[in-house]
Tab-separated table of C-alpha atoms in Angstrom:
chain	number	residue	atom	x	y	z
A	10	UNK	CA	62.616	-101.632	-111.943
A	11	UNK	CA	65.918	-99.802	-111.523
A	12	UNK	CA	69.245	-100.730	-113.027
A	13	UNK	CA	71.953	-102.169	-110.834
A	14	UNK	CA	74.130	-99.095	-111.377
A	15	UNK	CA	71.647	-97.064	-109.318
A	16	UNK	CA	71.575	-97.139	-105.523
A	17	UNK	CA	69.070	-96.166	-102.879
A	18	UNK	CA	70.602	-94.705	-99.718
A	19	UNK	CA	68.437	-94.697	-96.590
A	20	UNK	CA	69.612	-92.597	-93.638
A	21	UNK	CA	68.400	-93.765	-90.235
A	22	UNK	CA	69.139	-93.275	-86.553
A	23	UNK	CA	69.008	-96.043	-83.981
A	24	UNK	CA	65.697	-95.866	-82.045
A	25	UNK	CA	67.269	-94.776	-78.756
A	26	UNK	CA	64.856	-92.953	-76.399
A	27	UNK	CA	65.894	-89.352	-75.931
A	28	UNK	CA	67.994	-89.289	-79.094
A	29	UNK	CA	65.306	-89.497	-81.793
A	30	UNK	CA	62.075	-87.603	-82.443
A	31	UNK	CA	62.851	-85.178	-79.621
A	32	UNK	CA	60.084	-82.768	-80.614
A	33	UNK	CA	57.556	-85.588	-80.475
A	34	UNK	CA	59.032	-86.711	-77.165
A	35	UNK	CA	58.085	-83.405	-75.561
A	36	UNK	CA	54.428	-84.411	-76.022
A	37	UNK	CA	54.478	-88.212	-76.035
A	38	UNK	CA	57.538	-89.072	-73.974
A	39	UNK	CA	60.888	-90.331	-75.185
A	40	UNK	CA	59.950	-94.036	-75.121
A	41	UNK	CA	56.879	-93.649	-77.318
A	42	UNK	CA	58.702	-91.234	-79.608
A	43	UNK	CA	61.462	-93.811	-80.120
A	44	UNK	CA	58.908	-96.522	-80.893
A	45	UNK	CA	57.233	-94.238	-83.431
A	46	UNK	CA	60.631	-93.581	-85.004
A	47	UNK	CA	61.208	-97.336	-85.209
A	48	UNK	CA	57.852	-97.917	-86.917
A	49	UNK	CA	58.531	-95.133	-89.421
A	50	UNK	CA	61.913	-96.633	-90.232
A	51	UNK	CA	60.491	-100.113	-90.771
A	52	UNK	CA	57.720	-98.675	-92.948
A	53	UNK	CA	60.296	-96.916	-95.130
A	54	UNK	CA	62.459	-100.013	-95.488
A	55	UNK	CA	59.492	-102.221	-96.304
A	56	UNK	CA	58.310	-99.782	-98.961
A	57	UNK	CA	61.779	-99.490	-100.470
A	58	UNK	CA	62.677	-103.173	-100.485
A	59	UNK	CA	59.337	-104.165	-101.964
A	60	UNK	CA	59.576	-101.609	-104.737
A	61	UNK	CA	63.117	-101.016	-105.969
A	62	UNK	CA	65.384	-103.571	-107.582
A	63	UNK	CA	68.614	-101.628	-107.208
A	64	UNK	CA	70.936	-102.139	-104.223
A	65	UNK	CA	69.660	-100.573	-101.001
A	66	UNK	CA	72.144	-99.186	-98.492
A	67	UNK	CA	71.036	-98.453	-94.926
A	68	UNK	CA	73.352	-95.806	-93.515
A	69	UNK	CA	73.191	-96.024	-89.738
A	70	UNK	CA	73.800	-93.567	-86.913
A	71	UNK	CA	75.657	-93.842	-84.653
A	72	UNK	CA	76.772	-97.214	-86.067
A	73	UNK	CA	75.666	-100.533	-87.484
A	74	UNK	CA	76.114	-102.452	-84.206
A	75	UNK	CA	72.740	-101.521	-82.705
A	76	UNK	CA	70.411	-104.511	-82.496
A	77	UNK	CA	67.706	-102.727	-84.466
A	78	UNK	CA	69.982	-102.356	-87.480
A	79	UNK	CA	71.151	-105.948	-87.203
A	80	UNK	CA	67.509	-107.031	-87.245
A	81	UNK	CA	66.932	-104.893	-90.344
A	82	UNK	CA	69.813	-106.613	-92.113
A	83	UNK	CA	68.258	-109.999	-91.369
A	84	UNK	CA	64.772	-108.874	-92.364
A	85	UNK	CA	65.444	-106.931	-95.564
A	86	UNK	CA	67.745	-107.286	-98.609
A	87	UNK	CA	70.092	-104.410	-97.829
A	88	UNK	CA	73.610	-103.626	-96.700
A	89	UNK	CA	74.587	-101.688	-93.580
A	90	UNK	CA	76.947	-98.726	-93.544
A	91	UNK	CA	78.011	-96.310	-90.813
A	92	UNK	CA	77.314	-92.614	-91.266
A	93	UNK	CA	80.543	-90.608	-91.041
A	94	UNK	CA	80.928	-86.869	-90.573
A	95	UNK	CA	80.588	-84.059	-88.069
A	96	UNK	CA	77.116	-82.983	-89.171
A	97	UNK	CA	74.279	-84.168	-91.402
A	98	UNK	CA	75.754	-82.472	-94.450
A	99	UNK	CA	79.133	-84.139	-94.063
A	100	UNK	CA	77.461	-87.503	-93.527
A	101	UNK	CA	75.343	-87.155	-96.670
A	102	UNK	CA	78.332	-85.990	-98.713
A	103	UNK	CA	80.295	-89.033	-97.551
A	104	UNK	CA	77.462	-91.443	-98.393
A	105	UNK	CA	77.045	-89.969	-101.867
A	106	UNK	CA	80.796	-90.039	-102.514
A	107	UNK	CA	80.836	-93.706	-101.549
A	108	UNK	CA	77.829	-94.643	-103.686
A	109	UNK	CA	78.667	-92.535	-106.723
A	110	UNK	CA	82.290	-93.630	-106.592
A	111	UNK	CA	81.040	-97.040	-107.688
A	112	UNK	CA	79.368	-95.546	-110.762
A	113	UNK	CA	75.830	-94.656	-111.734
A	114	UNK	CA	73.569	-92.438	-109.672
A	115	UNK	CA	72.060	-92.509	-106.199
A	116	UNK	CA	68.955	-91.360	-104.373
A	117	UNK	CA	69.038	-90.600	-100.650
A	118	UNK	CA	66.002	-90.561	-98.355
A	119	UNK	CA	65.371	-90.476	-94.637
A	120	UNK	CA	62.719	-92.330	-92.672
A	121	UNK	CA	60.492	-89.448	-91.555
A	122	UNK	CA	58.193	-89.242	-94.592
A	123	UNK	CA	55.724	-92.145	-94.640
A	124	UNK	CA	53.796	-90.692	-97.584
A	125	UNK	CA	56.887	-91.086	-99.778
A	126	UNK	CA	56.141	-94.130	-101.904
A	127	UNK	CA	57.430	-96.195	-104.779
A	128	UNK	CA	56.061	-93.817	-107.390
A	129	UNK	CA	58.137	-90.990	-105.917
A	130	UNK	CA	61.248	-93.172	-106.010
A	131	UNK	CA	60.511	-94.180	-109.602
A	132	UNK	CA	60.267	-90.569	-110.679
A	133	UNK	CA	63.486	-89.636	-108.914
A	134	UNK	CA	65.467	-92.494	-110.460
A	135	UNK	CA	63.930	-91.870	-113.888
A	136	UNK	CA	64.836	-88.181	-113.679
A	137	UNK	CA	68.481	-89.019	-113.048
A	138	UNK	CA	68.482	-91.683	-115.762
A	139	UNK	CA	67.237	-89.060	-118.221
A	140	UNK	CA	70.369	-86.986	-117.679
A	141	UNK	CA	69.606	-84.653	-114.782
A	142	UNK	CA	72.437	-83.986	-112.357
A	143	UNK	CA	70.148	-83.730	-109.345
A	144	UNK	CA	66.573	-84.243	-108.235
A	145	UNK	CA	64.925	-83.083	-105.015
A	146	UNK	CA	61.628	-83.578	-103.225
A	147	UNK	CA	61.034	-80.514	-101.037
A	148	UNK	CA	59.505	-80.827	-97.590
A	149	UNK	CA	56.766	-78.578	-96.268
A	150	UNK	CA	59.037	-77.402	-93.433
A	151	UNK	CA	61.656	-75.971	-95.796
A	152	UNK	CA	63.971	-78.955	-95.987
A	153	UNK	CA	63.805	-81.892	-98.353
A	154	UNK	CA	62.793	-85.534	-97.984
A	155	UNK	CA	64.679	-86.869	-101.027
A	156	UNK	CA	67.773	-85.879	-102.929
A	157	UNK	CA	69.242	-87.729	-105.867
A	158	UNK	CA	72.564	-87.059	-107.593
A	159	UNK	CA	74.385	-88.257	-110.678
A	160	UNK	CA	77.680	-86.808	-109.498
A	161	UNK	CA	79.103	-85.882	-106.089
A	162	UNK	CA	79.587	-82.349	-104.810
A	163	UNK	CA	80.549	-81.618	-101.182
A	164	UNK	CA	79.543	-77.992	-101.844
A	165	UNK	CA	75.865	-78.993	-101.781
A	166	UNK	CA	76.105	-80.087	-98.155
A	167	UNK	CA	78.726	-77.925	-96.449
A	168	UNK	CA	78.082	-74.915	-94.197
A	169	UNK	CA	74.301	-75.367	-94.065
A	170	UNK	CA	72.274	-74.819	-90.884
A	171	UNK	CA	70.429	-78.134	-90.960
A	172	UNK	CA	66.966	-78.209	-89.480
A	173	UNK	CA	65.882	-74.691	-90.383
A	174	UNK	CA	63.358	-73.548	-92.969
A	175	UNK	CA	65.954	-72.393	-95.525
A	176	UNK	CA	67.722	-75.691	-96.231
A	177	UNK	CA	65.899	-76.375	-99.488
A	178	UNK	CA	66.307	-72.828	-100.822
A	179	UNK	CA	70.005	-72.807	-99.959
A	180	UNK	CA	70.528	-76.168	-101.632
A	181	UNK	CA	68.754	-75.194	-104.847
A	182	UNK	CA	70.670	-71.902	-104.945
A	183	UNK	CA	73.887	-73.895	-104.858
A	184	UNK	CA	72.653	-76.134	-107.670
A	185	UNK	CA	72.043	-73.018	-109.744
A	186	UNK	CA	75.534	-71.689	-108.990
A	187	UNK	CA	77.019	-75.018	-110.034
A	188	UNK	CA	75.117	-74.809	-113.313
A	189	UNK	CA	73.637	-78.247	-112.774
A	190	UNK	CA	70.540	-79.530	-114.507
A	191	UNK	CA	68.110	-80.378	-111.734
A	192	UNK	CA	64.428	-81.042	-111.178
A	193	UNK	CA	62.048	-80.326	-108.322
A	194	UNK	CA	59.443	-82.990	-107.577
A	195	UNK	CA	56.155	-82.808	-105.682
A	196	UNK	CA	56.409	-81.269	-102.213
A	197	UNK	CA	55.732	-83.696	-99.349
A	198	UNK	CA	55.742	-83.453	-95.559
A	199	UNK	CA	57.481	-85.443	-92.868
A	200	UNK	CA	56.855	-86.350	-89.243
A	201	UNK	CA	58.777	-84.159	-86.808
A	202	UNK	CA	56.182	-82.675	-84.465
A	203	UNK	CA	52.915	-83.658	-82.786
A	204	UNK	CA	51.103	-81.583	-85.400
A	205	UNK	CA	52.763	-83.589	-88.186
A	206	UNK	CA	51.790	-86.845	-86.499
A	207	UNK	CA	48.191	-85.719	-86.072
A	208	UNK	CA	48.084	-84.801	-89.753
A	209	UNK	CA	49.147	-88.329	-90.665
A	210	UNK	CA	46.728	-89.970	-88.240
A	211	UNK	CA	43.893	-87.844	-89.631
A	212	UNK	CA	44.252	-89.084	-93.208
A	213	UNK	CA	41.314	-90.981	-94.697
A	214	UNK	CA	42.637	-94.526	-94.557
A	215	UNK	CA	40.335	-96.064	-97.143
A	216	UNK	CA	42.029	-94.101	-99.912
A	217	UNK	CA	45.564	-95.071	-98.842
A	218	UNK	CA	47.797	-98.038	-99.702
A	219	UNK	CA	47.394	-100.981	-97.340
A	220	UNK	CA	50.923	-100.602	-95.981
A	221	UNK	CA	50.290	-96.980	-95.022
A	222	UNK	CA	46.926	-97.876	-93.507
A	223	UNK	CA	48.666	-100.435	-91.316
A	224	UNK	CA	51.283	-97.901	-90.225
A	225	UNK	CA	48.622	-95.352	-89.284
A	226	UNK	CA	46.748	-97.960	-87.263
A	227	UNK	CA	49.924	-98.898	-85.403
A	228	UNK	CA	50.837	-95.280	-84.737
A	229	UNK	CA	47.362	-94.502	-83.427
A	230	UNK	CA	47.794	-97.300	-80.911
A	231	UNK	CA	51.225	-96.027	-79.893
A	232	UNK	CA	50.008	-92.442	-79.573
A	233	UNK	CA	47.123	-93.468	-77.311
A	234	UNK	CA	48.904	-95.964	-75.066
A	235	UNK	CA	51.898	-95.026	-72.888
């Protein structure tokens, strides 16, 4: 559906217990939290690879060597890249500079928002194709779950306190200062805490896409069984 000059960037961490989903780990334990993180990542990649026709780049932390990422490369039509930078902002700026340096525009997502679907990606890519400089999907916690750019700008990502409730507001304020044409999409929510997970598990499955139903079923099993 999307032209080859567009790219989808997916940011993901290796599912190492104790290093991912630490807020979930406080309730469920680090092993189960890591397995939930792995399922969320696979769900995101399956959704993306089934829906978009543009190149998909999986940007890995701490590196591409982890067996999970190697399995992803075998399983899905994507390329692996190593995140580079001292903090999340620097790593995103580097990924965008790499992607946009090859022309076109790029959309970046994480793997924590299972309700993000192909329609959201379509709208983001279409917004950029229509001439917008940036597009964002805000998150309920004050961050964002998607950002798309038609041109790079390190200023959007530098000196931001990542993980707090002001990330989205700070980012949009910078877009305004740059004088960029940008669009805000529908607000979504991601999975960081036990409350977020319970919200997902409490959704009425019959009204959801089959892929999301399957994820919820798997996560319910993981949440119940140590």
